[in-house]
Amino acid sequence: MLDIRWPIGLMFTLVGAILVLTGALSSPESYQRSLGININLWWGLLLLLFGGLMALFAWRAKNRPDQPTARDPGSRQNP
Amino acid sequence: MQSIQLGGIDYSILIIYSLFVLGIGFALKRFMKSSEDFFLSGRSIPAWITGLAFLSANLGALELVGMAASGAKYGIATSHFYWVGAIPAMVFLAIFMMPFYYGSKARSVPEYLKMRFDERTRCLNSITFAVMTLFASGISMNALAKLLHQLLGWDYNLSLWICSGVVLIYVFKGGLTSAIYTEVLQFFMIVLGFAPVVYLGLKDVGGWETMTHSLSNVAQDPARLGLAPGSYAPDAWSSAWKPLLGGPTANPMGVDLFAMVFGLGFVLSFGYWCTNFLVVQRAMAARNMSAARRTPLIAALPKMLFPALVIVPGMIAVTLASLGKDGYRLPPKMLVESAYAKAVPAVKEAASQKLDAEAAAKRIGEAAGVKMFPDRVAALLEAAPTLDDKSLRNHLQNAVADTDYDGVILSLVKRYCPSGLLGLALTALLASFMSGMAGNVTAFNTVWTYDLYQAYICPNKSDGHYMWMGRVVTVAGVLLSIACAYFASNYSNAMDIVQLVFGFVNAPLFATFLLGMFWARTTSHGAFYGLLGGTLTSALFHSLTLAAGNNPGLKGGYLGVAQSFPSEMAQNFWLASFAFSACFLLTLVISLATQRTKTNEELKGLVYSLTPKLKDEEQAWYLKPTTIGWALLAGCVVLNIIFW
């Protein structure tokens, strides 16, 4: 089955990159409304980090063939 | 209020998001091999995913918009809807009820009712649930499309059809799995999209301390901002319990302690979280019993912290308005075209008759159907002869004194978000809407296919046939929700009646489940007639009570007013309390008076006392549902003490 961390990771990496680029290229005047903080740049970096971590987890799970966890102890106790 | 201008970057973020959710649908299509896959995700999903989906499905657009609105109207006491009205019920669902829902292998909540009682209760529950789901989805779609139209200038029809179209495609392709997967993505989108707005807002008002300080000024004279009339203790907006302990007149909600704790905290909250298939379906899709039980618990942690994201914005908005920072005001009610058509001639008339400010404000306000600020109307009248049509309209809109609380969250987004972040925040709003809608659609298609179509219309067909039906009814469900949205936009009164009726059905429901699951003696006659009796009690209660400020009629009291309540919310909570008690007693009495139709053997796995206790000793202690449940309740208590 599809690992949901891939789409989450990729999407936030992409959106983060767009925000970082926007933040880096736009003039400081455009940040008056965000109290003078270049919020696109900073929040973009945070999204990049989050997206990157998600993708990293997904990648690790893919390369380390998971022990099937479906046999959790709880499942055998079904009433 | 002028509409928000979106730039290319904002649209690109919106488009990337849409492509990803659609992509998830297409990527999952090849895993949809049987109806179990389509409706129940083949019971194969890990707990952290079903947990976040559980939360997202509950979090419709109305929650983000509505909770910010309540945050402005009632302050931090709104968090009772989370800490009293959600967490305890979620813990109870996980520990006590999931073993029966999941363990019985029922495919839906109505199916559990059939196994426990009989077809009648199932039929009643599945029909009301199916219709209610469609209407709920339609109401939320209508609200969203209206908001987008007013604030972004987007076409109402276009936003309605495009948003629903996206949801339709991914649910159609990937069934419940794709709804659940996208809900997880949407969860992160909502959190990461709104968090910066809250951060900037708090920074702007000068932090928490400054905010509570100005809120204490607001509490003493809330009418100045067009909030509740009267005057409250300084901490009415900034503490959760103190105003409640002072009785219904001491808090802006107008609710007493008993109604809050029993009505909301027990009856309504347990009724929603423990019996609503929309959320329970997510837990049923988990891959095993312990994952199913952990689902509501995993959802409870973010749920507990959500007030920071959804209620604080409302409080920030009130603070900003109270400080008058940069001329900020709570968003006024938007005048629609027909209101302008009546108000503009009224302005001309008032100007020619040289009415004084008060009289003119009253006259124009009546024409437009809103309250007006006299001083602004006076300024408008003075300027009126020289104004062109467009600026006359702007002035008129500006003079409106009524607040549109639903616009609060977007007024902050507009205030703080530069192009870029703006796209992210709006995408978060759309994501919350889509997650709620997908939740409704998947719950609807399952209940329709398994509990109505397979049970009564067309039994004994192949599995492939039911899967085909699921896809067909997904399309039909989306189309019907769209129809409900149009219905809601054209006949809002009729919609109020519809919601009212569902309120009657839902209020007593938890009594049926509680007795059914924990008392083997409950009979199917008891359950069915108890539920009917509870519903009738709600209707009767409603017809005999009225909230202050309402006229008898749709809001109750049409058979005479035996009891009046300080607020609609109090009326609601008391109604639920009565309906629950009536259903509980009736079920109890009728059960004792009637014969059981199911043997102990048949009820094994469905009733607490007849089911072998779950043993989860093999799990690490910190993974046990009871441990997590206690930890969550303790956390909840701590939060209540902090914001006491």
XYZ file of C-alpha atoms in Angstrom:
723
model
C 0.000 0.000 0.000
C 1.020 3.596 -0.568
C 2.980 5.120 2.318
C 1.106 8.325 3.164
C 4.347 9.936 4.303
C 5.489 10.212 0.676
C 2.755 12.550 -0.545
C 2.816 14.537 2.707
C 6.581 14.860 2.588
C 6.714 15.784 -1.087
C 3.872 18.263 -0.905
C 5.235 20.183 2.058
C 8.745 20.160 0.605
C 7.363 21.664 -2.580
C 5.176 24.239 -0.843
C 8.018 25.059 1.560
C 10.395 25.610 -1.349
C 7.912 27.933 -3.014
C 7.498 29.962 0.174
C 11.259 30.153 0.756
C 11.817 31.353 -2.810
C 9.025 33.888 -2.487
C 10.495 35.061 0.800
C 13.989 35.356 -0.633
C 12.930 37.228 -3.753
C 10.288 39.623 -2.436
C 11.045 43.052 -1.055
C 10.924 43.754 2.694
C 8.063 46.230 2.180
C 5.727 43.403 1.345
C 6.074 42.133 4.925
C 4.538 45.126 6.625
C 1.384 43.212 7.324
C 3.238 40.318 8.886
C 4.757 42.748 11.423
C 7.985 43.147 9.478
C 8.812 39.451 9.719
C 9.687 37.705 6.476
C 7.134 35.064 7.348
C 7.279 33.385 3.954
C 10.984 32.670 4.343
C 10.804 31.411 7.930
C 7.603 29.445 7.637
C 8.791 28.086 4.305
C 11.940 26.786 5.982
C 9.847 25.110 8.651
C 7.641 23.466 6.042
C 10.759 22.302 4.185
C 12.047 20.730 7.376
C 8.723 19.038 8.087
C 8.341 17.792 4.523
C 11.931 16.578 4.483
C 11.483 14.640 7.720
C 8.295 12.984 6.470
C 10.014 11.959 3.248
C 13.007 10.698 5.222
C 10.796 8.506 7.397
C 9.046 7.138 4.343
C 12.373 6.433 2.673
C 13.739 4.664 5.728
C 10.623 2.527 6.026
C 10.943 1.560 2.380
C 14.574 0.495 2.646
C 14.100 -1.409 5.851
C 11.561 -4.080 5.013
C 9.213 -3.754 7.949
C 8.411 -6.659 10.165
C 4.727 -7.250 9.529
C 3.122 -5.582 12.519
C -0.384 -6.698 11.602
C 0.002 -9.509 14.111
C -0.222 -7.159 17.038
C -1.014 -8.993 20.259
C -4.301 -7.110 20.533
C -5.665 -8.578 17.323
C -5.791 -12.083 18.687
C -7.917 -11.034 21.612
C -10.942 -10.183 19.536
C -14.050 -11.111 21.410
C -14.652 44.766 3.772
C -12.736 44.563 0.546
C -12.070 41.202 -0.890
C -8.669 39.596 -0.535
C -6.467 39.606 -3.614
C -4.746 36.324 -4.368
C -1.466 36.289 -6.276
C 0.042 33.681 -8.574
C 1.981 32.081 -5.718
C -1.192 31.671 -3.682
C -2.945 29.968 -6.557
C 0.032 27.718 -7.184
C -0.042 26.471 -3.563
C -3.748 25.806 -3.889
C -3.197 23.907 -7.128
C -0.301 21.842 -5.751
C -2.483 20.807 -2.828
C -5.343 19.814 -5.132
C -3.041 17.800 -7.348
C -1.665 15.912 -4.366
C -5.048 14.950 -2.952
C -6.213 13.871 -6.398
C -2.952 11.981 -6.865
C -3.571 10.048 -3.648
C -6.958 8.979 -4.999
C -5.463 7.750 -8.254
C -2.541 6.021 -6.529
C -4.933 4.061 -4.306
C -7.330 3.008 -7.040
C -5.507 -0.243 -7.781
C -5.827 -1.354 -4.149
C -9.616 -1.218 -4.257
C -10.378 -4.857 -4.992
C -13.375 -5.648 -2.811
C -16.144 -3.751 -1.080
C -14.262 -4.227 2.214
C -11.378 -2.297 0.655
C -13.636 0.447 -0.585
C -15.806 0.924 2.509
C -13.532 -0.202 5.329
C -10.018 0.162 3.866
C -9.723 -3.583 4.286
C -9.231 -2.918 8.023
C -5.548 -2.440 7.362
C -4.510 1.050 8.443
C -2.050 1.900 11.236
C -3.366 3.762 14.263
C -1.551 7.074 13.791
C -3.165 7.453 10.367
C -6.701 6.526 11.427
C -6.225 8.704 14.514
C -5.396 11.850 12.575
C -8.138 11.048 10.062
C -10.586 10.629 12.948
C -9.813 14.178 13.986
C -9.800 15.657 10.482
C -13.127 14.127 9.505
C -14.709 15.780 12.515
C -13.036 19.067 11.693
C -15.223 20.500 8.971
C -14.799 24.023 7.681
C -17.577 25.069 10.026
C -15.447 24.137 12.973
C -12.546 26.404 12.033
C -14.876 29.239 11.139
C -17.389 28.595 13.914
C -14.921 28.082 16.749
C -13.143 31.338 15.932
C -16.560 32.972 15.945
C -17.366 31.482 19.356
C -13.911 32.444 20.604
C -14.831 36.032 19.834
C -18.310 35.769 21.303
C -17.548 33.773 24.456
C -13.783 33.843 24.916
C -11.816 30.962 26.329
C -14.914 29.207 27.727
C -15.398 27.991 24.144
C -12.723 25.424 24.933
C -15.351 23.514 26.927
C -16.407 22.169 23.536
C -13.009 20.434 23.534
C -12.000 19.735 27.108
C -15.462 18.898 28.402
C -17.297 18.162 25.182
C -14.786 15.929 23.407
C -11.823 14.445 25.299
C -13.716 12.394 27.935
C -16.028 10.969 25.268
C -13.115 10.098 22.996
C -11.372 8.273 25.829
C -14.581 6.428 26.691
C -15.073 5.404 23.054
C -11.535 4.049 22.891
C -11.552 2.097 26.118
C -15.117 0.876 26.508
C -16.883 0.987 23.177
C -14.327 0.220 20.471
C -13.972 -3.405 21.645
C -17.631 -3.956 20.647
C -17.656 -1.900 17.478
C -14.451 -3.430 16.187
C -14.730 -6.831 17.805
C -18.260 -7.490 16.537
C -16.995 -7.046 12.961
C -19.939 -4.772 12.297
C -19.265 -2.755 9.185
C -21.079 0.321 10.425
C -22.687 1.726 13.546
C -26.239 0.939 12.343
C -25.116 -2.622 11.667
C -23.989 -2.902 15.265
C -27.504 -1.832 16.291
C -28.933 -4.600 14.164
C -26.672 -7.201 15.738
C -27.459 -5.967 19.227
C -31.164 -5.252 18.797
C -33.065 -5.700 15.560
C -33.765 -4.250 12.133
C -36.076 -1.489 13.371
C -33.462 0.378 15.375
C -30.934 -0.082 12.608
C -33.361 1.220 10.012
C -34.264 4.276 12.076
C -30.633 5.039 12.783
C -29.335 4.485 9.259
C -31.997 6.564 7.547
C -31.651 9.514 9.905
C -27.880 9.251 9.738
C -27.791 9.115 5.938
C -30.088 12.090 5.491
C -28.404 14.062 8.238
C -24.979 13.471 6.719
C -26.098 14.851 3.382
C -27.625 17.919 4.952
C -24.621 18.511 7.181
C -22.381 18.344 4.169
C -24.644 20.677 2.200
C -24.805 23.234 5.001
C -21.052 23.294 5.323
C -20.577 23.584 1.547
C -23.010 26.464 1.362
C -21.260 28.267 4.198
C -17.885 27.811 2.589
C -18.928 28.894 -0.892
C -20.574 31.980 0.581
C -17.447 32.854 2.525
C -15.246 32.413 -0.524
C -17.613 34.554 -2.529
C -17.727 37.363 -0.002
C -14.060 37.452 0.860
C -12.290 36.347 -2.285
C -14.906 37.351 -4.790
C -14.968 33.791 -6.140
C -18.067 32.685 -7.920
C -20.414 30.811 -5.565
C -21.324 28.106 -8.068
C -17.805 27.629 -9.282
C -16.269 27.174 -5.826
C -19.093 24.841 -4.807
C -18.686 22.581 -7.823
C -14.880 22.602 -7.981
C -14.365 21.799 -4.288
C -16.968 19.031 -4.358
C -15.575 17.779 -7.656
C -12.125 17.267 -6.151
C -13.580 15.382 -3.182
C -15.760 13.298 -5.475
C -12.843 12.232 -7.639
C -10.572 11.070 -4.867
C -13.283 9.283 -2.902
C -14.594 7.674 -6.078
C -11.145 6.356 -6.933
C -9.777 5.304 -3.584
C -12.815 4.916 -1.322
C -12.377 5.200 2.430
C -8.608 4.690 2.201
C -8.170 7.761 0.087
C -10.502 9.768 2.315
C -8.428 8.705 5.339
C -5.069 9.337 3.654
C -6.061 12.767 2.417
C -7.490 13.583 5.839
C -4.041 13.028 7.316
C -2.504 15.350 4.746
C -5.292 17.846 5.396
C -4.684 17.643 9.111
C -1.098 18.803 8.676
C -2.208 21.410 6.161
C -4.725 22.870 8.598
C -2.271 23.008 11.482
C 0.635 24.356 9.457
C -1.564 26.772 7.537
C -3.209 28.437 10.527
C -0.414 28.321 13.093
C 1.507 31.288 11.598
C -1.667 33.404 11.627
C -2.143 32.695 15.329
C 1.527 33.398 15.995
C 1.431 36.740 14.185
C -1.852 37.670 15.847
C -0.558 36.969 19.343
C 2.623 38.870 18.618
C 0.633 41.775 17.254
C -1.602 42.155 20.296
C 1.442 41.942 22.531
C 1.277 38.413 23.859
C -1.070 36.453 26.069
C -0.904 38.761 29.108
C -1.796 41.874 27.126
C -4.559 39.971 25.410
C -6.212 38.826 28.638
C -5.837 42.340 29.982
C -7.764 43.880 27.095
C -10.261 41.046 27.209
C -11.060 42.067 30.776
C -11.957 45.527 29.458
C -14.109 43.911 26.807
C -15.878 41.780 29.420
C -16.982 44.813 31.373
C -18.551 46.456 28.353
C -18.981 43.880 25.595
C -21.759 45.873 23.941
C -19.206 48.448 22.804
C -17.929 45.909 20.277
C -21.394 44.692 19.432
C -20.901 41.550 21.555
C -23.326 40.458 24.278
C -25.272 43.204 26.065
C -24.721 43.779 29.776
C -21.562 43.658 31.803
C -19.544 40.725 33.087
C -16.768 40.065 35.551
C -13.372 41.049 34.116
C -12.358 37.422 33.629
C -15.494 36.387 31.735
C -13.589 36.130 28.444
C -10.281 34.919 29.787
C -11.110 32.138 32.213
C -12.914 28.937 31.467
C -14.752 27.975 34.644
C -15.069 31.003 36.905
C -17.773 32.717 34.824
C -19.632 29.420 34.607
C -19.662 28.968 38.376
C -21.352 32.350 38.697
C -24.470 31.019 36.997
C -25.962 31.675 33.575
C -26.030 35.450 33.973
C -22.313 35.621 34.729
C -21.106 34.198 31.426
C -21.766 35.326 27.862
C -22.881 31.815 26.869
C -25.787 32.076 29.282
C -25.235 28.494 30.412
C -25.318 27.012 33.897
C -22.835 24.514 35.237
C -25.161 21.509 35.135
C -26.164 22.077 31.517
C -22.505 22.440 30.571
C -21.255 19.353 32.358
C -24.207 16.998 31.907
C -25.816 18.385 28.733
C -22.708 19.109 26.717
C -20.061 17.094 28.531
C -22.059 13.905 28.820
C -25.154 13.698 26.637
C -24.214 15.662 23.532
C -20.545 14.863 23.548
C -20.846 11.117 24.151
C -23.770 11.068 21.736
C -21.625 12.507 18.999
C -18.226 10.926 19.536
C -19.384 7.457 20.556
C -22.230 6.872 18.113
C -21.555 8.990 15.034
C -20.447 6.704 12.241
C -18.587 9.568 10.560
C -15.851 9.354 13.178
C -16.269 5.748 14.317
C -15.751 4.573 10.720
C -12.140 5.807 10.882
C -11.440 3.661 13.914
C -13.172 0.673 12.299
C -10.687 0.899 9.417
C -7.742 0.347 11.753
C -5.714 -2.793 11.175
C -6.338 -4.505 14.481
C -8.109 -4.157 17.776
C -5.372 -2.264 19.541
C -4.991 0.139 16.611
C -8.759 0.660 16.602
C -8.729 1.471 20.293
C -5.759 3.780 19.966
C -7.432 5.725 17.123
C -9.624 8.023 19.244
C -6.800 8.381 21.758
C -4.341 9.527 19.122
C -6.954 11.987 17.894
C -7.573 13.255 21.419
C -4.114 14.720 21.903
C -4.255 17.241 19.033
C -7.938 17.789 19.778
C -7.004 18.886 23.266
C -4.559 21.448 21.898
C -6.749 22.662 19.050
C -8.290 25.544 21.007
C -4.949 27.322 20.550
C -5.441 27.146 16.816
C -9.163 27.754 16.454
C -10.380 29.656 19.540
C -7.431 31.949 20.158
C -7.933 33.676 16.752
C -11.385 34.777 17.885
C -9.928 36.152 21.103
C -7.189 37.927 19.148
C -9.808 39.529 16.924
C -11.774 40.825 19.906
C -8.589 42.191 21.444
C -7.634 43.932 18.213
C -11.101 45.416 17.933
C -11.026 46.522 21.562
C -7.643 48.198 21.084
C -8.858 49.605 17.779
C -5.469 48.666 16.421
C -4.938 50.197 12.941
C -8.681 50.709 12.745
C -9.404 46.971 13.033
C -13.005 46.080 13.708
C -14.803 42.780 13.864
C -15.989 42.032 10.336
C -19.395 43.602 9.740
C -22.264 41.633 8.283
C -21.967 41.780 4.510
C -24.829 43.488 2.759
C -26.188 41.498 -0.121
C -27.382 42.949 -3.411
C -31.051 43.050 -2.399
C -30.179 44.890 0.823
C -28.330 47.569 -1.131
C -31.272 47.911 -3.465
C -33.462 48.827 -0.483
C -30.860 50.759 1.510
C -29.685 53.158 -1.205
C -33.116 54.768 -1.741
C -33.506 54.922 2.062
C -30.251 56.896 2.260
C -31.463 59.354 -0.401
C -34.782 59.724 1.372
C -33.154 60.261 4.764
C -30.784 62.832 3.267
C -33.619 64.790 1.665
C -35.721 64.727 4.844
C -32.689 65.784 6.905
C -33.362 63.145 9.586
C -31.118 63.190 12.638
C -28.480 60.500 12.969
C -30.443 58.132 15.212
C -33.593 58.233 13.131
C -31.690 57.906 9.861
C -29.688 54.935 11.180
C -32.929 53.276 12.230
C -34.649 53.940 8.902
C -31.744 52.779 6.740
C -31.025 49.872 9.027
C -34.597 48.649 8.715
C -34.404 48.907 4.945
C -31.191 46.882 4.820
C -32.202 44.496 7.586
C -29.207 45.251 9.842
C -28.232 47.577 12.675
C -26.305 50.716 11.734
C -23.888 53.018 13.597
C -25.640 56.406 13.900
C -22.407 58.429 13.696
C -21.282 56.676 10.540
C -24.733 57.057 9.019
C -24.617 60.780 9.804
C -21.270 61.072 8.017
C -22.700 59.099 5.127
C -25.727 61.373 4.832
C -23.522 64.417 4.781
C -21.378 63.015 2.028
C -24.178 61.290 0.138
C -24.893 63.951 -2.524
C -21.306 63.898 -3.760
C -20.751 60.128 -3.677
C -20.961 57.867 -6.690
C -22.785 54.577 -6.392
C -19.723 52.518 -5.565
C -18.426 54.626 -2.702
C -21.940 55.037 -1.375
C -22.063 51.274 -1.068
C -18.690 51.191 0.667
C -19.861 53.769 3.167
C -23.062 51.858 3.753
C -21.179 48.617 4.349
C -18.888 50.430 6.752
C -21.805 51.750 8.774
C -23.188 48.275 9.462
C -23.027 47.576 13.192
C -23.940 43.867 13.134
C -20.989 41.546 13.307
C -20.428 38.646 10.972
C -18.647 36.360 13.410
C -18.018 33.762 10.762
C -15.775 36.243 8.995
C -13.448 36.586 12.000
C -10.881 33.989 10.999
C -10.561 35.273 7.450
C -10.311 38.862 8.640
C -7.149 37.817 10.496
C -5.831 35.881 7.518
C -6.350 38.990 5.433
C -4.695 41.192 8.002
C -1.506 39.215 8.546
C -0.793 37.082 5.521
C 1.383 38.365 2.715
C 1.066 36.721 -0.664
C 2.491 33.234 -0.214
C 1.381 32.600 3.333
C -2.050 33.754 2.217
C -2.202 30.873 -0.228
C -1.185 28.465 2.511
C -3.837 29.710 4.954
C -6.608 29.587 2.370
C -5.521 26.136 1.301
C -5.800 25.146 4.959
C -9.363 26.447 5.023
C -10.234 24.505 1.880
C -8.499 21.440 3.288
C -10.624 21.560 6.422
C -13.702 21.803 4.269
C -12.678 18.905 2.039
C -11.768 16.654 4.950
C -15.173 17.208 6.509
C -16.951 16.612 3.254
C -14.997 13.462 2.396
C -15.843 12.201 5.873
C -19.523 12.752 5.223
C -19.405 11.174 1.779
C -17.607 8.011 2.892
C -19.869 7.551 5.904
C -22.913 8.102 3.716
C -21.888 5.670 0.989
C -21.148 2.933 3.507
C -24.394 3.314 5.420
C -26.374 3.492 2.204
C -24.733 0.462 0.631
C -24.528 -1.857 3.645
C -27.403 -0.743 5.832
C -30.044 0.301 3.358
C -29.255 -1.059 -0.103
C -27.886 -4.471 0.886
C -30.238 -4.854 3.838
C -33.551 -3.847 2.330
C -33.344 -3.098 -1.377
C -31.071 -5.574 -3.038
C -29.676 -8.340 -0.805
C -27.624 -11.360 -1.898
C -25.724 -9.795 -4.766
C -22.044 -10.265 -5.491
C -19.423 -8.249 -3.661
C -18.530 -6.549 -6.948
C -22.090 -5.339 -7.243
C -21.934 -3.604 -3.855
C -18.618 -2.038 -4.713
C -20.143 -0.728 -7.913
C -23.048 0.589 -5.844
C -20.574 2.299 -3.518
C -19.069 4.193 -6.434
C -22.473 5.119 -7.829
C -23.688 6.333 -4.481
C -20.505 8.346 -3.973
C -21.428 10.346 -7.063
C -25.063 10.526 -5.975
C -24.065 11.576 -2.456
C -21.910 14.429 -3.725
C -24.658 15.596 -6.091
C -27.246 15.428 -3.313
C -24.976 17.402 -0.978
C -24.643 20.046 -3.677
C -28.419 20.116 -3.947
C -28.605 20.518 -0.157
C -26.138 23.397 -0.376
C -28.381 25.205 -2.859
C -31.374 24.375 -0.698
C -29.585 25.857 2.319
C -28.690 29.014 0.423
C -32.260 29.548 -0.777
C -34.348 28.309 2.133
C -32.327 28.931 5.251
C -35.447 28.663 7.421
C -36.328 25.247 6.061
C -32.762 24.241 6.793
C -33.140 25.348 10.398
C -36.140 23.030 10.697
C -34.207 20.148 9.207
C -31.364 20.654 11.660
C -33.809 20.973 14.485
C -35.415 17.642 13.678
C -32.040 15.917 13.555
C -31.202 17.482 16.875
C -34.291 15.764 18.257
C -33.188 12.385 16.955
C -29.577 12.713 18.073
C -30.098 13.977 21.588
C -31.302 10.697 23.130
C -29.203 8.331 20.973
C -26.424 7.756 23.463
C -28.836 6.303 26.035
C -29.688 3.510 23.584
C -26.038 2.656 23.040
C -25.100 2.926 26.675
C -27.838 0.552 27.835
C -27.362 -1.714 24.848
C -23.639 -2.139 25.383
C -23.573 -2.372 29.144
C -26.813 -4.036 30.168
C -27.579 -7.432 28.656
C -31.202 -7.192 29.731
C -31.920 -4.325 27.279
C -34.418 -5.653 24.748
C -34.989 -4.601 21.174
C -38.454 -3.272 22.023
C -36.919 -1.215 24.793
C -34.272 0.199 22.486
C -36.625 1.104 19.667
C -39.465 2.592 21.685
C -37.049 4.221 24.111
C -35.355 5.969 21.205
C -38.683 7.059 19.741
C -39.831 8.274 23.138
C -36.594 10.196 23.634
C -37.020 11.855 20.266
C -40.593 12.845 21.086
C -39.403 14.191 24.424
C -36.937 16.463 22.626
C -39.671 17.739 20.337
C -42.012 18.303 23.255
C -39.316 19.994 25.323
C -38.504 22.275 22.418
C -42.134 23.218 21.897
C -42.500 24.235 25.542
C -39.300 26.203 26.128
C -37.798 29.346 24.718
C -34.496 31.179 24.919
C -34.443 34.819 25.953
C -34.768 37.169 23.001
C -36.447 34.662 20.684
C -40.046 34.703 19.553
C -42.157 31.554 19.866
C -42.018 29.558 16.647
C -39.050 27.950 14.990
C -36.899 28.581 18.056
C -39.349 26.760 20.318
C -42.183 27.668 22.608
C -44.963 27.173 20.057
C -47.084 25.193 22.517
C -46.604 27.764 25.230
C -43.542 28.716 27.237
C -43.259 26.583 30.346
C -39.607 27.451 30.911
C -37.366 30.103 29.433
C -33.602 29.940 29.183
C -31.035 32.729 29.118
C -29.604 31.515 25.802
C -30.235 29.121 22.945
C -27.176 27.173 23.953
C -28.622 26.574 27.414
C -31.939 25.537 25.860
C -30.075 23.076 23.659
C -28.047 21.528 26.454
C -31.127 21.122 28.644
C -33.089 19.644 25.767
C -30.393 17.041 25.292
C -30.337 16.284 29.011
C -34.099 15.724 29.087
C -34.192 13.655 25.913
C -31.377 11.461 27.166
C -33.005 10.905 30.536
C -36.365 10.098 28.948
C -34.798 7.645 26.510
C -32.785 6.063 29.308
C -35.767 5.571 31.598
C -38.105 4.398 28.852
C -35.583 1.906 27.531
C -35.028 0.646 31.051
C -38.712 0.249 31.877
C -39.766 -1.231 28.541
C -36.841 -3.653 28.613
C -37.881 -4.925 32.022
C -41.446 -5.332 30.803
C -40.618 -7.180 27.578
C -39.026 -10.502 26.685
C -35.472 -10.693 25.470
C -35.217 -11.815 21.861
C -31.494 -12.487 21.854
C -29.736 -15.148 23.901
C -26.597 -14.588 25.889
C -24.684 -16.529 23.237
C -25.917 -14.212 20.480
C -24.918 -11.158 22.473
C -21.365 -12.335 23.057
C -19.022 -9.667 21.719
C -21.802 -7.091 21.734
C -22.451 -6.557 25.420
C -19.879 -5.763 28.083
C -20.791 -8.362 30.671
C -21.053 -11.199 28.139
C -17.751 -10.534 26.412
C -14.426 -11.903 27.614
C -12.298 -9.000 28.812
C -9.620 -7.825 26.435
C -6.185 -8.705 27.631
C -3.568 -6.231 26.588
C -0.811 -7.285 28.957
C 1.331 -8.277 26.028
C 1.681 -4.668 25.016
C 4.191 -2.328 26.606
C 2.462 -0.510 29.465
C 2.676 2.894 27.777
C 0.840 1.558 24.718
C -2.135 0.276 26.652
C -5.305 2.206 25.872
C -6.137 2.599 29.551
C -2.743 4.141 30.302
C -3.021 6.558 27.381
C -6.611 7.325 28.316
C -5.722 8.230 31.897
C -2.804 10.332 30.703
C -5.099 12.241 28.346
C -7.695 12.854 31.039
C -4.976 14.057 33.385
C -3.694 16.424 30.693
C -7.188 17.687 30.200
C -7.589 18.384 33.904
C -4.291 20.257 33.936
C -5.412 22.450 31.024
C -8.665 23.197 32.818
C -6.759 24.217 35.923
C -4.331 26.428 33.985
C -7.161 28.302 32.305
C -9.484 28.052 35.298
